[in-house]
Coordinates of C-alpha atoms in Angstrom, one line a residue:
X6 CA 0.0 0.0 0.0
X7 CA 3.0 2.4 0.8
X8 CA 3.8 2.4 -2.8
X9 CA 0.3 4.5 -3.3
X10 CA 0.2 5.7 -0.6
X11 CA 2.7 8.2 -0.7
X12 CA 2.5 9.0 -4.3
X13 CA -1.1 9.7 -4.3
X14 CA -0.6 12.2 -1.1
X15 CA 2.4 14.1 -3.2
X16 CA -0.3 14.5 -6.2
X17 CA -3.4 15.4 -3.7
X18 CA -0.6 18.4 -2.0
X19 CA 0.4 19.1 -5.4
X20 CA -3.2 19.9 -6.3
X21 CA -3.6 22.2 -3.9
X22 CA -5.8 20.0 -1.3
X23 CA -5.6 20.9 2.4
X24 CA -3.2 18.5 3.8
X25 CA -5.9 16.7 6.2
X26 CA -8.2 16.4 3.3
X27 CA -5.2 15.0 1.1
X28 CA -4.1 12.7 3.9
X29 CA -7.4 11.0 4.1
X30 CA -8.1 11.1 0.2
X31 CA -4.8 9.5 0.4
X32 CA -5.1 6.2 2.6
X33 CA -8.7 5.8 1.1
X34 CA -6.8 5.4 -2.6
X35 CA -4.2 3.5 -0.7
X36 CA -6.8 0.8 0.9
X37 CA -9.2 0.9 -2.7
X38 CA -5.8 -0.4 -4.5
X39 CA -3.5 -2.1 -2.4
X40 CA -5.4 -4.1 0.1
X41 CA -8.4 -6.1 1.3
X42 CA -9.4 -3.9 4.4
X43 CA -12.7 -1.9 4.5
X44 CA -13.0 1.6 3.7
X45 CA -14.5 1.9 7.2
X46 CA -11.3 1.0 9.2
X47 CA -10.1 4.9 8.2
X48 CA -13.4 6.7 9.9
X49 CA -12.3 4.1 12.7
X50 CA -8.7 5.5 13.1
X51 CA -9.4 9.0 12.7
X52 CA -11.7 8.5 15.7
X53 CA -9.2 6.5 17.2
X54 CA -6.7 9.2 16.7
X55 CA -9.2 12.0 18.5
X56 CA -10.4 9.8 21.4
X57 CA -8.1 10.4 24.3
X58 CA -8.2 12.7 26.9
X59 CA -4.8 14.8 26.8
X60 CA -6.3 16.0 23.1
X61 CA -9.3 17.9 25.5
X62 CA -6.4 20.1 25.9
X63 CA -5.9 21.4 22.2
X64 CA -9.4 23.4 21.8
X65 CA -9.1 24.6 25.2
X66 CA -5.9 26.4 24.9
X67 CA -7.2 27.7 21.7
X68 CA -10.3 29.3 22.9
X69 CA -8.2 30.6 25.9
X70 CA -5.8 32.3 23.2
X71 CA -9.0 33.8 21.2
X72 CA -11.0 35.4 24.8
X73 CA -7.3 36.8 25.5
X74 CA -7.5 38.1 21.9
X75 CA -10.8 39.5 22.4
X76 CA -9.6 41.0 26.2
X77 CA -7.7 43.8 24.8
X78 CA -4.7 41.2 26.0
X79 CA -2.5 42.2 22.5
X80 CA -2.6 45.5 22.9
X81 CA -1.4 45.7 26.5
X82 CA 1.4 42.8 25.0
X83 CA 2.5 45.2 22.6
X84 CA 2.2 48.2 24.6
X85 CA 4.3 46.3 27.0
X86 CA 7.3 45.4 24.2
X87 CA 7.1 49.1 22.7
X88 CA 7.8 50.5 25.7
X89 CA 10.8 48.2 25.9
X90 CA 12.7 47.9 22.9
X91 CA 10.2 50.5 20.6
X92 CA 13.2 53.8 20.9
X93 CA 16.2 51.1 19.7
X94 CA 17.0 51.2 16.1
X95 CA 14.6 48.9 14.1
X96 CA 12.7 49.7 17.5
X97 CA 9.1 48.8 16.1
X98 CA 10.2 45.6 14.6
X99 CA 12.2 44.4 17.7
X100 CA 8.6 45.1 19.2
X101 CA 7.0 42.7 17.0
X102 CA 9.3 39.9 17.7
X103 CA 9.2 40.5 21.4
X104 CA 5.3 41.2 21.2
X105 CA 5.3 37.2 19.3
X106 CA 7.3 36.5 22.4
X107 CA 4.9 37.3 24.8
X108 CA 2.2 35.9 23.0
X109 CA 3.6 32.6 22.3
X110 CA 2.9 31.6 26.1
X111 CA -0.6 32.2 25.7
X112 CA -1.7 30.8 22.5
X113 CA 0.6 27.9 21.8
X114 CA 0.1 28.5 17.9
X115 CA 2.3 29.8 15.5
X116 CA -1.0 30.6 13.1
X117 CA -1.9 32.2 15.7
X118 CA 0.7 34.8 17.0
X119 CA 0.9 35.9 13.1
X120 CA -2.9 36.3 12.5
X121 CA -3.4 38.3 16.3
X122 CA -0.6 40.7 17.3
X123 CA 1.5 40.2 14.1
X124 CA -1.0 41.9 11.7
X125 CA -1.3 44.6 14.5
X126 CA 2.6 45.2 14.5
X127 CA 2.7 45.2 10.5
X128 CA 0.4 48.0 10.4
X129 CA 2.2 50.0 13.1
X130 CA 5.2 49.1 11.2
X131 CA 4.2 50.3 8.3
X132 CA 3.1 53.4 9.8
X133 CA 6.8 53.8 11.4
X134 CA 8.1 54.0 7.6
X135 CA 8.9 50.3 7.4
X136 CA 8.4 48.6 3.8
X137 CA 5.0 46.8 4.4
X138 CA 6.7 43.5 2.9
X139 CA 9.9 43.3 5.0
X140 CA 7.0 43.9 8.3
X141 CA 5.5 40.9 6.9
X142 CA 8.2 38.7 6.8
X143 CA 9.7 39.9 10.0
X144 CA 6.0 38.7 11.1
X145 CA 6.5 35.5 10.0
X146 CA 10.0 34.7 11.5
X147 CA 8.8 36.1 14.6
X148 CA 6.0 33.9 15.2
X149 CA 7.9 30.7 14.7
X150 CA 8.2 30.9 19.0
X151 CA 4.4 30.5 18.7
X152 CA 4.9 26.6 19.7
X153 CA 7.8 26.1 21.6
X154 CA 7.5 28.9 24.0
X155 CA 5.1 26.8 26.9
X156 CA 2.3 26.2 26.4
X157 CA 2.5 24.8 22.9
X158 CA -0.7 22.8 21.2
X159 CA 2.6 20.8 18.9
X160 CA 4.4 19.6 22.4
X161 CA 0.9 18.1 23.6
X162 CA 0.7 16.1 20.1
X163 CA 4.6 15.1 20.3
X164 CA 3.7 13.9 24.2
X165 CA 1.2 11.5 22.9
X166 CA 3.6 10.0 20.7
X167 CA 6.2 9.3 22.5
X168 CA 6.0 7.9 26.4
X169 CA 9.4 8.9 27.1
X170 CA 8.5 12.9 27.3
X171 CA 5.7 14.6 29.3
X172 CA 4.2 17.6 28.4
X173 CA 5.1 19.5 31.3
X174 CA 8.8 18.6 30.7
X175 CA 8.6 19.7 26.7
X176 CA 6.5 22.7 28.2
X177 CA 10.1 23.5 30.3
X178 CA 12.1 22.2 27.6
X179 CA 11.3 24.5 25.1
X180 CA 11.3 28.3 27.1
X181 CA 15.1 28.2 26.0
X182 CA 15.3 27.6 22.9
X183 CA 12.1 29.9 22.0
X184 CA 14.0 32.8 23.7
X185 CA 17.3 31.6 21.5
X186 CA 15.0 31.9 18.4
X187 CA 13.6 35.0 19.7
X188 CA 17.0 36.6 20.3
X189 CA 18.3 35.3 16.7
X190 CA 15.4 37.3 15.5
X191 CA 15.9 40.2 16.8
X192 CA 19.6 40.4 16.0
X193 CA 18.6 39.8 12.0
X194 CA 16.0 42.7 12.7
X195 CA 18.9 44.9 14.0
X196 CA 21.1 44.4 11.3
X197 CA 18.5 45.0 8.3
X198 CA 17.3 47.9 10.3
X199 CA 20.7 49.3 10.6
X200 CA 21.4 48.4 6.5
X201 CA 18.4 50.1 5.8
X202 CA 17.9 53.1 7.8
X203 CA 14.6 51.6 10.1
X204 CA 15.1 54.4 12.9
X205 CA 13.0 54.5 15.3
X206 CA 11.3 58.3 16.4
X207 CA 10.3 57.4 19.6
X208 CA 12.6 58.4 23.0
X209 CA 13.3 56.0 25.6
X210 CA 9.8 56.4 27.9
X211 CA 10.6 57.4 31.6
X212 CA 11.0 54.2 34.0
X213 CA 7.4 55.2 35.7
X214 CA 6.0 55.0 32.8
X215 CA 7.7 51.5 31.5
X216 CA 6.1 50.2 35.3
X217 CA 2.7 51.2 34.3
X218 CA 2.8 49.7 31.4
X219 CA 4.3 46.6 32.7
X220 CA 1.6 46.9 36.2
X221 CA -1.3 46.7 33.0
X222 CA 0.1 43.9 31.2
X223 CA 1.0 41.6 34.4
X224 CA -2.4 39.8 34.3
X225 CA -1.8 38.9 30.8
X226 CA 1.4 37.6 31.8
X227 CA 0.7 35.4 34.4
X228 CA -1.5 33.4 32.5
X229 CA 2.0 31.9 31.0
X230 CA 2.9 31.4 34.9
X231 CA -0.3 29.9 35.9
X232 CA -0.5 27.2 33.4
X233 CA 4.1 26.0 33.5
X234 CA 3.7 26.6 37.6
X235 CA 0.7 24.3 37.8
X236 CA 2.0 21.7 36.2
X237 CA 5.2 21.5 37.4
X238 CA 4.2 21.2 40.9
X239 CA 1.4 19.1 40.3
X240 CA -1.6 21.0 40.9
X241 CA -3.2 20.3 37.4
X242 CA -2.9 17.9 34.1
X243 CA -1.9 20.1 31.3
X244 CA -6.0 19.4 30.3
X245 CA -7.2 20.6 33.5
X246 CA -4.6 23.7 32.9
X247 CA -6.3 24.4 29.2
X248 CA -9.8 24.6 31.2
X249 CA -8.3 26.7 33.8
X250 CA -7.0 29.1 31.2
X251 CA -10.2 29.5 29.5
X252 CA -12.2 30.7 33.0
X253 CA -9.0 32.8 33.9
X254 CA -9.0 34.4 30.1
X255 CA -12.5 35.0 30.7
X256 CA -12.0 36.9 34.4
X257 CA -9.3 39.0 33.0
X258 CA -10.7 40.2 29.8
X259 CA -13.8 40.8 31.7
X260 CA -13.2 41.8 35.3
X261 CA -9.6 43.3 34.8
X262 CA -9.3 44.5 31.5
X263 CA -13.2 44.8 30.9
X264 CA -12.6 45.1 26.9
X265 CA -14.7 41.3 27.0
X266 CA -18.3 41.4 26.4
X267 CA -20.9 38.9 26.4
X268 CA -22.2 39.6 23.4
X269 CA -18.5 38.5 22.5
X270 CA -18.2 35.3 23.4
X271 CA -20.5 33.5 20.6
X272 CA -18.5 35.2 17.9
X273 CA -15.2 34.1 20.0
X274 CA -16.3 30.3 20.9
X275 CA -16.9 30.1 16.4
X276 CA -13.2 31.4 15.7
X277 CA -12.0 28.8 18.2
X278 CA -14.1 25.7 16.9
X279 CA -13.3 26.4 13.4
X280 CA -9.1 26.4 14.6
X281 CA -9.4 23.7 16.6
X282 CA -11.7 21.7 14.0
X283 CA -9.3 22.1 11.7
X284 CA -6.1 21.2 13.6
X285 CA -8.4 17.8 15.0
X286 CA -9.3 17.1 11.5
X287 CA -5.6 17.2 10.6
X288 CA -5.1 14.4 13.6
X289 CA -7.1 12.2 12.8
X290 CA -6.1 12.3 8.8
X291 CA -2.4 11.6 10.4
X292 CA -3.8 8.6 12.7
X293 CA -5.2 7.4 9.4
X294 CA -2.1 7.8 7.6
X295 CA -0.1 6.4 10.2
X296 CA -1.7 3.0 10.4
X297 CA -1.1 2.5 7.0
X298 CA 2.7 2.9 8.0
X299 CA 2.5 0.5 10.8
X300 CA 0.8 -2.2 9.2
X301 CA 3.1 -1.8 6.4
X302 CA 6.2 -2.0 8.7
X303 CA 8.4 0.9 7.6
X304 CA 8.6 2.1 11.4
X305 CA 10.2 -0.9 11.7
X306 CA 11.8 -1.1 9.0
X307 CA 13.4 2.2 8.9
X308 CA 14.2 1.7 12.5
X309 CA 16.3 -1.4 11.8
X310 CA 18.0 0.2 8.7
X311 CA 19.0 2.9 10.4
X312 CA 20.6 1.2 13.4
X313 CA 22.7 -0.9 10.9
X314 CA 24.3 1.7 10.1
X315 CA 25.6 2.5 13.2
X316 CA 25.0 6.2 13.0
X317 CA 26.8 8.6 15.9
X318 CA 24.5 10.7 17.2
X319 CA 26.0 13.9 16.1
X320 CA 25.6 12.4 12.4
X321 CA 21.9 10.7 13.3
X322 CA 20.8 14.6 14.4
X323 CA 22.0 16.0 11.5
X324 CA 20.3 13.5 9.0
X325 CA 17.3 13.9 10.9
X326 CA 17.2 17.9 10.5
X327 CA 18.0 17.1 6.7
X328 CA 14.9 15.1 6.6
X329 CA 12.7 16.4 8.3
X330 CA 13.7 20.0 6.8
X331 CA 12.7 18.8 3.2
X332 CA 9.3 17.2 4.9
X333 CA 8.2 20.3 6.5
X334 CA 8.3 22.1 2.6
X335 CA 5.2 19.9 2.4
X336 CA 3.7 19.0 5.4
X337 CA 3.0 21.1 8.5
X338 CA 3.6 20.3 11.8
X339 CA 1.4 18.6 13.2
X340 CA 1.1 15.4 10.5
X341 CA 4.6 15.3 10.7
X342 CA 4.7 14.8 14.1
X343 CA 2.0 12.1 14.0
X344 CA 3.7 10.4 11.5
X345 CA 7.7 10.5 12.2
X346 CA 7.8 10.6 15.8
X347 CA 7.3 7.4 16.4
X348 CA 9.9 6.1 13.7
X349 CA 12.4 8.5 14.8
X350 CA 12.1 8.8 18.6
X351 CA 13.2 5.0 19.5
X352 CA 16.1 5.1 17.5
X353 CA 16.8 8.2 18.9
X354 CA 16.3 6.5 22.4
X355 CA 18.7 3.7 21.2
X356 CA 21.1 6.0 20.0
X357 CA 21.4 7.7 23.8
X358 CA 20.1 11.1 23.1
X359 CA 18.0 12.7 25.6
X360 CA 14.1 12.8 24.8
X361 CA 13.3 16.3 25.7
X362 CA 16.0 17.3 23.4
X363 CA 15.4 15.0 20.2
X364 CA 11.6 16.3 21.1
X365 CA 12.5 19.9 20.8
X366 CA 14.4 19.6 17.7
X367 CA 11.6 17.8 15.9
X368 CA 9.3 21.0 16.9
X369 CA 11.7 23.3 15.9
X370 CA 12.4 22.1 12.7
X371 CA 9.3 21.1 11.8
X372 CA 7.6 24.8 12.9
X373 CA 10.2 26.5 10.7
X374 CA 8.4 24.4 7.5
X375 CA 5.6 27.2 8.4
X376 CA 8.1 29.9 6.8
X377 CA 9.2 28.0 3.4
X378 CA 7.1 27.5 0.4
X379 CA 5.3 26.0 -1.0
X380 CA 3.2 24.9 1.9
X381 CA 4.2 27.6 4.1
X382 CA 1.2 28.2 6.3
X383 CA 3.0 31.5 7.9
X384 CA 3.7 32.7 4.4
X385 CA 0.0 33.0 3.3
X386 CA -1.7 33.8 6.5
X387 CA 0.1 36.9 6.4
X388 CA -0.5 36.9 2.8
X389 CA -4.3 37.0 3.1
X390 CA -4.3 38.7 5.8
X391 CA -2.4 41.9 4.9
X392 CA -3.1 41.0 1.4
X393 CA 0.8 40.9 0.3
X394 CA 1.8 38.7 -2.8
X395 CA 3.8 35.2 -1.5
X396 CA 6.4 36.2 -3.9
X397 CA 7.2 39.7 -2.2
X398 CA 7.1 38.2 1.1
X399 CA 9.4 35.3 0.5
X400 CA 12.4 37.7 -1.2
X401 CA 12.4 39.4 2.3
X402 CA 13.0 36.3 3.4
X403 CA 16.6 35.1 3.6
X404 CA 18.3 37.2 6.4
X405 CA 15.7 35.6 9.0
X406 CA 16.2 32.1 7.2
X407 CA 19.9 32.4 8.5
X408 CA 18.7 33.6 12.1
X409 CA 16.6 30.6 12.2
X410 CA 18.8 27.4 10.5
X411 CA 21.8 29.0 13.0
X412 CA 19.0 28.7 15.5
X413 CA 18.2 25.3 14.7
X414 CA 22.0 24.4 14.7
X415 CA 22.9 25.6 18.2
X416 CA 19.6 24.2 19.5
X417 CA 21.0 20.8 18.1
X418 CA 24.3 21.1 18.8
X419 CA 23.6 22.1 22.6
X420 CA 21.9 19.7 24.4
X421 CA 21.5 21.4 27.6
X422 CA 19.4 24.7 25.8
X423 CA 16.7 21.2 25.9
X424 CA 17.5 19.1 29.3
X425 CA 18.3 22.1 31.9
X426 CA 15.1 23.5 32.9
X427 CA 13.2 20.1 32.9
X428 CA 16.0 18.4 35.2
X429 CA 15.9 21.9 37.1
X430 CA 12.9 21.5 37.7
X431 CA 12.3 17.9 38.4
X432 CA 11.3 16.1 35.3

């Protein structure tokens, strides 16, 4: 079956399908000319794939991302990172990448952080002087943190497939790394900025005014503290810490900041179906997709292969980053997770490198697929959004391309950026 499988996924992509739709479309080809099973065992995986209790987690954290959205939470984010960073050179830019910073521990989406405070920041950017394309593909560099600065919807999925990591430890696991990524970023910004003349007009504010600003934006701020701090000392599941985000979003927007309305929330509770709906539907597609692979035996078979060759692990990490870089120009995140983690994490097991960190390089390189074409969710969501050809965006591309592969490199290369914090803090 693999020999249709894959072939008839590639022409599906090709054609333009959405990837859970071309998954499915895929396996159903697969199983109508390859094999005796019934149609009906792929509805029974993609259920398979969406029945478990951890998943509960996914739609919550996104509906607590859209009422913080809704509870004028950006704008005291970005009002928070202006006042930082906004009188630097390239100031307005270093506030969108910051601002993605900030946001990234409350939405746990990378979709997410580009479509919220990063069409906000390309406006302002653009406003500041800044050419509206370079904004937008600042934008989409920046919001690469989205999942791997805790929480992250892509470390729950990863979790599930593979018993040797928890979420809370890939939750503590990643804060590093997202801030190297983050500071990358910001570097690349600087040095454009400086090339190109992005001065910002804007003094340094007073200090009284930087703790105001700071004072408003501390409720937004401890949602990230509420959901890491409550699972690393046990309090709540990561599950039980998506529903308490959702009441807490709720309190804030509408007690503290008092920008949420009721008259809000069915417009809100929509946006966040239709996300998570779509990332679900995507799941189960990959569940689907993923039997065929088992019952086929490549896990296995690409398991054994690869341990005959009697790979270092230096050389393993760098063949994997190969790979999965040329599978995340086609696939997003989430699929890919579903469908390589559980050939590549044993034999990374075997091959004595530490789970949290094989974890966080899979996420990492897999997120940064978002920013290449042709699949490149990041590309065209700011696309659409600030309706900006692919084309333009993607020749504004290559400085943060470096500040992200040298990213990915360190992040590979140094262990302990992965396997500090979670052995800090008792994982």
């Amino acid at each position: 079956m693999a020999e249709i499988l894959f072939p008839a996924l590639f022409v599906l992509l090709a054609l333009g399908l959405p990837v859970a739709f071309a998954m499915a479309i895929s396996v159903f080809i697969a199983l109508s000319f390859g094999s005796s099973y019934p149609h009906l065992v792929v509805v029974k995986e993609m259920f398979a794939g969406l029945d478990s209790f951890p998943l509960l987690a996914v739609p919550f954290f996104i509906l607590a991302a859209e009422i913080m959205t809704g509870g004028a939470v950006t704008m005291a984010l970005l009002r928070l990172a202006q006042s930082l960073v906004g009188h630097l050179k390239g100031g307005l830019g270093h506030a969108n990448v910051v601002s993605s910073a900030m946001f990234a521990g409350i939405s746990g989406s990378a979709l997410a952080d580009a479509a919220g405070p990063g069409t906000m920041m390309i406006r302002m950017m653009e406003r500041g002087g800044y050419d509206r394309a370079y904004a937008g593909a600042l934008t989409i560099a920046s919001s690469v943190v989205g999942p791997i600065i805790p929480p992250s919807i892509t470390m729950i999925i990863y979790a599930m497939q593979d018993q040797a990591v928890s979420v809370g430890s890939l939750f503590m696991a990643g804060v590093l790394p997202g801030l190297l990524i983050t500071a990358m970023v910001l570097l690349a910004n600087a040095r454009v900025s400086h090339r190109r003349g992005y001065a910002s007009g804007a003094p340094m504010p007073p200090l009284r005014d930087i703790l105001r600003i700071f004072i408003y934006a501390i409720p937004a701020l401890l949602l990230i503290v509420l959901i890491v701090g409550g699972i690393r000392f046990g309090i709540f599941t990561p599950t039980e810490a998506s529903v308490i985000a959702v009441f807490y979003a709720l309190v804030v927007g509408m007690a503290v900041y008092r920008s949420l309305r009721l008259r809000d929330l069915p417009a809100i509770v929509l946006r966040a179906a239709l996300t998570a709906g779509a990332v679900l539907l995507i799941l189960g597609a990959a569940r689907a997709f993923a039997w065929i692979l088992i019952i086929e035996g490549i896990p296995q078979f690409l398991a054994q292969t690869i341990i005959a060759w009697d790979l270092s692990p230096i050389v393993f990490l760098l063949a994997v980053n190969l790979l999965l870089l040329i599978f995340g120009l086609f696939m997003d995140p989430l699929p890919g997770v579903m469908i390589l983690v559980p050939i590549l994490a044993p034999i990374a097991s075997a091959l004595g490198i530490a789970p949290d960190h094989f974890a966080i390089v899979v996420i990492v390189n897999l997120t940064l697929g978002l920013t290449t074409p042709p699949v490149g969710s990041l590309i065209f969501v700011v696309s659409s959004t600030m309706r900006i050809k692919p084309s333009t965006l993607i020749r504004e591309m290559p400085p943060f391309f470096v500040a992200l592969f040298l990213s990915l490199m360190v992040i590979t290369f140094v262990p302990a950026l992965s396997t500090w914090l979670p052995r800090l803090s008792g994982f």
